Short mmCIF file of C-alpha atoms and ligand atoms in Angstrom, two decimals:
data_model
loop_
_atom_site.label_atom_id
_atom_site.label_comp_id
_atom_site.label_asym_id
_atom_site.label_seq_id
_atom_site.Cartn_x
_atom_site.Cartn_y
_atom_site.Cartn_z
CA MET P 25 -40.69 51.24 88.83
CA VAL P 26 -41.95 51.07 85.26
CA GLU P 27 -42.45 54.33 83.41
CA PRO P 28 -45.84 54.95 81.84
CA GLN P 29 -46.02 53.65 78.30
CA THR P 30 -45.56 56.06 75.46
CA THR P 31 -48.61 56.27 73.22
CA VAL P 32 -49.11 57.63 69.75
CA GLY P 33 -49.92 61.27 69.99
CA ASP P 34 -48.25 61.55 73.37
CA VAL P 35 -47.13 65.13 73.75
CA LYS P 36 -44.29 64.41 76.20
CA GLY P 37 -40.91 65.59 75.02
CA PRO P 38 -38.03 63.19 74.60
CA SER P 39 -36.83 61.79 77.91
CA LEU P 40 -33.08 61.89 78.17
CA ASP P 41 -31.02 59.42 80.11
CA THR P 42 -27.39 60.43 80.39
CA LEU P 43 -24.58 57.96 81.13
CA GLU P 44 -21.11 58.86 82.23
CA ALA P 45 -18.64 56.90 80.20
CA ILE P 46 -14.91 57.12 79.57
CA LEU P 47 -13.90 56.35 76.03
CA ASP P 48 -10.43 56.27 74.51
CA ILE P 49 -10.59 58.01 71.17
CA ASN P 50 -8.01 56.76 68.71
CA TYR P 51 -6.83 58.49 65.60
CA THR P 52 -5.07 56.24 63.19
CA TRP P 53 -2.55 57.69 60.77
CA GLY P 54 -1.70 54.42 59.10
CA TYR P 55 -3.92 54.83 56.06
CA GLU P 56 -1.90 52.43 53.99
CA GLU P 57 -2.29 49.52 56.41
CA THR P 58 -5.19 47.35 55.41
CA ARG P 59 -6.92 44.48 57.12
CA GLN P 60 -8.22 43.03 53.93
CA GLN P 61 -11.05 40.99 55.40
CA LEU P 62 -12.48 43.99 57.22
CA ARG P 63 -12.04 46.08 54.08
CA ASN P 64 -13.99 43.45 52.16
CA LEU P 65 -16.71 43.52 54.78
CA TYR P 66 -16.83 47.31 54.49
CA THR P 67 -17.34 47.04 50.73
CA LYS P 68 -20.01 44.41 51.21
CA ALA P 69 -21.77 46.63 53.75
CA ARG P 70 -21.82 49.65 51.43
CA ARG P 71 -23.29 47.53 48.65
CA GLY P 72 -25.83 46.06 51.08
CA GLN P 73 -27.41 49.37 52.15
CA TRP P 74 -31.18 49.60 51.64
CA ILE P 75 -33.81 52.31 51.89
CA PRO P 76 -36.82 51.30 54.01
CA GLU P 77 -39.22 53.59 52.12
CA ASP P 78 -38.30 52.05 48.78
CA ILE P 79 -38.09 48.42 49.77
CA LEU P 80 -40.62 47.61 52.48
CA PRO P 81 -44.40 47.33 51.91
CA TRP P 82 -45.44 49.94 54.47
CA GLU P 83 -48.97 50.02 53.03
CA THR P 84 -49.62 46.54 54.52
CA GLU P 85 -52.68 46.41 56.79
CA VAL P 86 -51.43 44.54 59.84
CA ASP P 87 -53.95 42.27 61.54
CA LEU P 88 -52.85 42.31 65.18
CA ALA P 89 -55.23 39.48 66.04
CA LYS P 90 -53.07 37.08 64.03
CA PRO P 91 -50.40 35.51 66.25
CA ASN P 92 -46.73 36.06 65.43
CA ALA P 93 -45.47 33.12 67.45
CA PRO P 94 -46.64 29.52 67.90
CA GLU P 95 -49.04 29.15 70.83
CA HIS P 96 -46.86 26.75 72.81
CA ILE P 97 -44.10 29.30 73.23
CA LEU P 98 -46.42 31.94 74.67
CA PRO P 99 -45.10 32.69 78.17
CA LEU P 100 -48.30 31.73 80.02
CA TYR P 101 -49.19 28.72 77.85
CA GLY P 102 -50.01 25.62 79.88
CA SER P 103 -50.75 27.50 83.12
CA SER P 104 -54.14 27.67 84.82
CA ILE P 105 -54.13 31.44 84.30
CA TYR P 106 -53.92 30.83 80.55
CA ALA P 107 -56.47 27.99 80.61
CA ASN P 108 -59.04 30.17 82.38
CA MET P 109 -58.46 33.21 80.20
CA ALA P 110 -61.17 34.31 77.76
CA GLU P 111 -60.21 34.28 74.09
CA GLU P 112 -60.43 38.06 73.94
CA LYS P 113 -58.05 38.50 76.88
CA ARG P 114 -55.59 36.08 75.26
CA ARG P 115 -55.64 38.17 72.12
CA GLU P 116 -55.08 41.32 74.15
CA ILE P 117 -52.10 39.75 75.96
CA ASN P 118 -50.64 38.56 72.64
CA ILE P 119 -50.70 42.07 71.25
CA GLU P 120 -49.05 43.36 74.42
CA ILE P 121 -46.31 40.72 74.17
CA PHE P 122 -45.83 41.54 70.50
CA SER P 123 -45.44 45.24 71.30
CA TRP P 124 -43.17 44.49 74.28
CA THR P 125 -40.92 42.30 72.14
CA LEU P 126 -40.60 44.75 69.25
CA SER P 127 -40.12 47.60 71.74
CA GLN P 128 -37.15 45.78 73.26
CA PHE P 129 -35.77 45.28 69.73
CA LEU P 130 -36.15 49.00 69.17
CA HIS P 131 -34.35 49.91 72.41
CA GLY P 132 -31.66 47.33 71.70
CA GLU P 133 -31.17 48.88 68.26
CA GLN P 134 -30.69 52.28 69.87
CA GLY P 135 -28.06 50.73 72.15
CA ALA P 136 -26.39 49.23 69.08
CA LEU P 137 -26.42 52.64 67.36
CA LEU P 138 -24.67 54.24 70.34
CA ALA P 139 -22.17 51.38 70.67
CA ALA P 140 -21.34 51.39 66.95
CA ALA P 141 -20.67 55.14 67.14
CA GLN P 142 -18.35 54.53 70.12
CA LEU P 143 -16.53 51.84 68.15
CA VAL P 144 -15.80 54.24 65.29
CA ASN P 145 -14.08 56.48 67.83
CA SER P 146 -12.20 53.90 69.78
CA VAL P 147 -11.11 51.04 67.51
CA PRO P 148 -7.46 51.43 66.55
CA GLU P 149 -7.55 50.30 62.94
CA LEU P 150 -8.72 52.27 59.95
CA ASP P 151 -10.62 49.40 58.34
CA SER P 152 -12.54 48.85 61.57
CA LYS P 153 -13.46 52.54 61.69
CA LEU P 154 -14.61 52.46 58.07
CA TYR P 155 -16.68 49.34 58.60
CA GLY P 156 -18.04 50.71 61.90
CA SER P 157 -19.35 53.78 60.07
CA THR P 158 -21.57 51.54 57.94
CA GLN P 159 -22.87 49.88 61.06
CA VAL P 160 -23.85 53.27 62.48
CA VAL P 161 -26.00 53.82 59.38
CA ASP P 162 -27.41 50.28 59.61
CA GLU P 163 -28.41 50.70 63.25
CA ALA P 164 -30.02 54.08 62.56
CA ARG P 165 -32.10 52.37 59.90
CA HIS P 166 -33.07 49.62 62.34
CA VAL P 167 -34.16 52.13 64.97
CA ASP P 168 -36.18 53.86 62.28
CA VAL P 169 -37.98 50.74 60.98
CA TYR P 170 -38.85 49.29 64.38
CA ASN P 171 -40.04 52.65 65.63
CA ARG P 172 -42.16 53.13 62.54
CA TYR P 173 -43.64 49.64 62.80
CA LEU P 174 -44.50 50.13 66.46
CA GLN P 175 -46.01 53.57 65.97
CA ASP P 176 -47.90 52.94 62.72
CA LYS P 177 -48.88 49.28 62.93
CA ILE P 178 -49.16 48.46 66.64
CA GLY P 179 -49.94 51.90 67.98
CA PHE P 180 -48.03 51.83 71.25
CA LEU P 181 -44.69 50.84 72.67
CA TYR P 182 -43.13 49.78 75.95
CA PRO P 183 -40.23 51.40 77.80
CA VAL P 184 -36.89 49.64 77.91
CA ASN P 185 -36.79 46.57 80.15
CA PRO P 186 -34.53 47.31 83.16
CA HIS P 187 -32.38 44.20 82.53
CA LEU P 188 -31.84 45.12 78.89
CA LYS P 189 -30.96 48.64 80.04
CA SER P 190 -28.38 47.25 82.52
CA LEU P 191 -26.81 45.21 79.75
CA LEU P 192 -26.63 48.18 77.39
CA ASP P 193 -25.18 50.36 80.18
CA LEU P 194 -22.54 47.73 80.92
CA ILE P 195 -21.42 47.80 77.28
CA LEU P 196 -21.59 51.55 76.72
CA LYS P 197 -19.81 52.52 79.95
CA ASP P 198 -16.85 50.22 79.57
CA SER P 199 -13.83 52.06 78.19
CA ARG P 200 -12.29 48.98 76.53
CA TRP P 201 -13.24 48.73 72.87
CA ASP P 202 -12.94 44.97 72.73
CA LEU P 203 -15.59 44.65 75.46
CA LYS P 204 -17.94 46.72 73.35
CA PHE P 205 -17.39 44.25 70.54
CA LEU P 206 -17.94 41.34 72.87
CA GLY P 207 -21.04 42.78 74.49
CA MET P 208 -22.69 44.30 71.48
CA GLN P 209 -21.47 42.53 68.33
CA ILE P 210 -21.22 39.05 69.77
CA MET P 211 -23.74 38.87 72.63
CA VAL P 212 -26.56 41.34 71.93
CA GLU P 213 -26.41 41.07 68.13
CA GLY P 214 -26.10 37.29 68.32
CA LEU P 215 -29.17 37.12 70.52
CA ALA P 216 -31.04 39.49 68.24
CA LEU P 217 -30.14 37.42 65.18
CA SER P 218 -31.64 34.31 66.76
CA ALA P 219 -34.79 36.15 67.89
CA PHE P 220 -35.22 37.77 64.48
CA GLY P 221 -34.71 34.37 62.83
CA MET P 222 -37.58 32.88 64.82
CA ILE P 223 -39.86 35.75 63.83
CA ARG P 224 -38.86 35.57 60.19
CA ASN P 225 -39.52 31.83 60.09
CA TYR P 226 -42.92 32.06 61.73
CA THR P 227 -44.66 35.28 60.80
CA THR P 228 -46.94 35.42 57.79
CA GLU P 229 -47.29 39.19 58.06
CA PRO P 230 -45.52 40.40 54.89
CA LEU P 231 -44.19 43.73 56.21
CA LEU P 232 -42.68 42.27 59.37
CA HIS P 233 -41.30 39.32 57.43
CA LYS P 234 -39.49 41.48 54.90
CA LEU P 235 -38.35 44.03 57.48
CA THR P 236 -36.88 41.24 59.61
CA GLN P 237 -35.21 39.65 56.60
CA TYR P 238 -33.45 42.90 55.70
CA VAL P 239 -32.46 43.71 59.28
CA MET P 240 -31.02 40.20 59.63
CA GLN P 241 -28.77 40.64 56.60
CA ASP P 242 -27.24 43.67 58.31
CA GLU P 243 -26.98 41.97 61.70
CA ALA P 244 -25.16 38.97 60.26
CA ARG P 245 -22.47 41.38 59.01
CA HIS P 246 -22.28 42.99 62.45
CA VAL P 247 -21.61 39.66 64.15
CA ALA P 248 -18.96 38.96 61.47
CA PHE P 249 -17.38 42.35 62.29
CA GLY P 250 -17.11 41.33 65.94
CA VAL P 251 -15.62 37.93 65.20
CA LEU P 252 -13.12 39.23 62.62
CA SER P 253 -12.01 42.03 64.94
CA LEU P 254 -11.50 39.86 68.00
CA ARG P 255 -10.33 36.61 66.47
CA ASP P 256 -6.62 36.98 67.16
CA TYR P 257 -6.89 39.72 69.75
CA TYR P 258 -6.96 37.52 72.85
CA ASP P 259 -4.00 35.34 71.82
CA SER P 260 -1.51 37.87 73.13
CA MET P 261 -3.42 38.85 76.28
CA SER P 262 -2.49 37.80 79.81
CA GLU P 263 -4.51 35.05 81.47
CA LYS P 264 -5.94 37.57 83.91
CA GLU P 265 -7.18 39.82 81.15
CA VAL P 266 -8.70 36.91 79.25
CA ARG P 267 -10.49 35.78 82.43
CA GLU P 268 -11.95 39.27 82.81
CA ARG P 269 -13.36 39.00 79.29
CA GLU P 270 -14.80 35.60 80.04
CA ASP P 271 -16.43 36.93 83.20
CA PHE P 272 -17.92 39.81 81.24
CA VAL P 273 -19.39 37.37 78.71
CA TYR P 274 -20.78 35.19 81.47
CA GLU P 275 -22.32 38.16 83.28
CA ALA P 276 -23.98 39.30 80.05
CA ALA P 277 -25.19 35.75 79.35
CA VAL P 278 -26.86 35.54 82.77
CA LEU P 279 -28.55 38.89 82.19
CA MET P 280 -29.80 37.71 78.82
CA ARG P 281 -30.85 34.20 79.71
CA ASP P 282 -33.46 34.42 82.40
CA ARG P 283 -34.33 38.02 83.05
CA PHE P 284 -36.64 38.79 80.16
CA LEU P 285 -39.92 37.68 81.69
CA TYR P 286 -42.38 40.27 80.33
CA GLN P 287 -42.76 41.89 83.75
CA GLU P 288 -44.08 45.12 82.27
CA VAL P 289 -46.80 43.28 80.33
CA TRP P 290 -48.17 41.56 83.43
CA GLU P 291 -48.07 44.80 85.32
CA LYS P 292 -49.94 46.72 82.61
CA THR P 293 -52.62 44.11 81.99
CA GLY P 294 -53.44 43.57 85.64
CA LEU P 295 -52.27 39.96 85.85
CA PRO P 296 -50.49 38.73 89.00
CA MET P 297 -46.98 39.89 88.14
CA LYS P 298 -44.82 37.61 90.28
CA GLU P 299 -46.82 34.52 89.41
CA CYS P 300 -46.75 35.28 85.68
CA MET P 301 -42.98 35.89 85.81
CA GLU P 302 -42.55 32.56 87.55
CA ILE P 303 -44.70 30.82 84.92
CA SER P 304 -42.74 32.48 82.10
CA LEU P 305 -39.48 31.40 83.71
CA ASN P 306 -40.52 27.74 83.94
CA ASN P 307 -42.63 27.41 80.80
CA THR P 308 -41.11 24.69 78.58
CA GLY P 309 -41.59 26.61 75.31
CA GLN P 310 -40.01 29.72 76.83
CA ILE P 311 -37.07 27.74 78.21
CA MET P 312 -36.41 26.35 74.73
CA PHE P 313 -36.86 29.79 73.20
CA ARG P 314 -34.38 31.36 75.62
CA GLN P 315 -31.83 28.60 75.08
CA LEU P 316 -32.16 28.92 71.34
CA LEU P 317 -31.30 32.61 71.64
CA PHE P 318 -27.76 31.45 72.39
CA SER P 319 -27.38 29.34 69.27
CA LYS P 320 -25.45 32.08 67.47
CA ILE P 321 -23.63 33.44 70.51
CA VAL P 322 -21.86 30.34 71.77
CA PRO P 323 -20.19 29.48 68.42
CA ALA P 324 -19.07 33.12 68.09
CA ILE P 325 -17.60 33.09 71.62
CA LYS P 326 -15.71 29.97 70.65
CA LYS P 327 -14.44 31.56 67.43
CA VAL P 328 -12.91 34.49 69.33
CA GLY P 329 -11.18 32.15 71.78
CA LEU P 330 -13.18 32.72 74.96
CA LEU P 331 -14.58 29.25 75.50
CA SER P 332 -12.11 27.84 78.01
CA ASN P 333 -12.97 24.80 80.12
CA ARG P 334 -13.95 27.13 82.96
CA GLN P 335 -16.34 28.97 80.66
CA ARG P 336 -17.63 25.69 79.25
CA GLU P 337 -18.62 24.57 82.72
CA ARG P 338 -20.49 27.77 83.38
CA PHE P 339 -22.23 27.61 79.99
CA HIS P 340 -23.15 24.02 80.74
CA LYS P 341 -24.85 25.19 83.96
CA LEU P 342 -26.72 27.84 81.98
CA ASN P 343 -27.78 25.04 79.61
CA ILE P 344 -26.36 26.74 76.53
CA LEU P 345 -23.17 24.75 75.91
CA GLN P 346 -24.93 22.48 73.43
CA TYR P 347 -24.60 25.20 70.77
CA GLU P 348 -20.80 25.06 70.85
CA HIS P 349 -20.61 23.29 67.49
CA TRP P 350 -23.59 24.86 65.77
CA THR P 351 -22.98 26.52 62.45
CA ASP P 352 -25.16 29.10 60.79
CA PRO P 353 -25.10 28.83 56.97
CA GLU P 354 -25.90 32.54 56.49
CA GLN P 355 -23.11 33.57 58.85
CA GLU P 356 -20.63 31.14 57.33
CA ALA P 357 -21.47 32.47 53.85
CA ILE P 358 -20.44 35.98 54.93
CA PHE P 359 -17.17 34.72 56.40
CA ALA P 360 -16.45 32.72 53.25
CA GLU P 361 -17.12 35.73 51.06
CA VAL P 362 -15.04 38.27 52.96
CA ILE P 363 -12.19 35.87 53.58
CA ALA P 364 -12.06 34.64 49.99
CA SER P 365 -12.13 37.92 48.09
CA PRO P 366 -8.56 39.23 47.84
CA VAL P 367 -9.35 42.75 46.67
CA ALA P 368 -12.39 44.69 47.72
FE1 FE2 J 24 -29.36 46.44 64.42
FE1 FE2 J 25 -26.47 45.34 64.65
#
């Protein structure tokens, strides 16, 4: 059941959704112990903070009729429903998809805010806690900018997609800190980085372009935080424990790969929901889009040591193994910088 959409001027109070989660909270008294690379990342993060009011051109008049994605990746493109649709209805659907997409970014950012706050509590090392605190501020800023864009420039937003919610719940409820890293820093943030990258490369809308550019700089650090924190962690774990991590990654990958089919958009706009979901699932542009979302995740999974042959086979079946050797110059630049600088 989809909740009614929230509109500007809606007088409803905030709707709370409470999860029960067990979290180990770790003090660390070893202030003198330093993981230099994480300390460097912390310094980089503090220097990289930005103020949305000062930096982004909020005065931009956004023309919602202008598409923010190429036509061939629109979920219904190529179907008879799309072919028979009047131009005006196509425009309406595009705006709905735009709002749906940014709304899911917004909800994902809230999930990231909650997960980053959990990490500060539960990670054992001081440098991870210090870095994590900067991520909390980053994610708060991301929630703020997406919310503001949706409210001021689009005018309405969508509730969280149930599959995204399941994924966020999975991450937030697990008591093991490394699974939070895996789920949030590697999987969700990796997917977001790819999605943001596509928007940044395509959109000509100056506010969204700049906003995305700045958010991406932060997100690239967050993925680096995950990789640096987990890189050696699984070396000393038992095979059983490593398999559990691999299963978690696989489960999250399945949730992320073929469940985001704009169900709420079809429902709201009165299109045949099941048929449109089916079309979105099989649309060539959408298949490529969804595969591409894994281009940053698979190399990161490999870097942390969770791409065994068993996992490779499963990734192959999901059609995402081809990204195993992909490198991202922006991500590599961050690694190079934090690994090279000896003193923060
Ligand atoms: Fe974020
Ligand atoms: Fe993030």
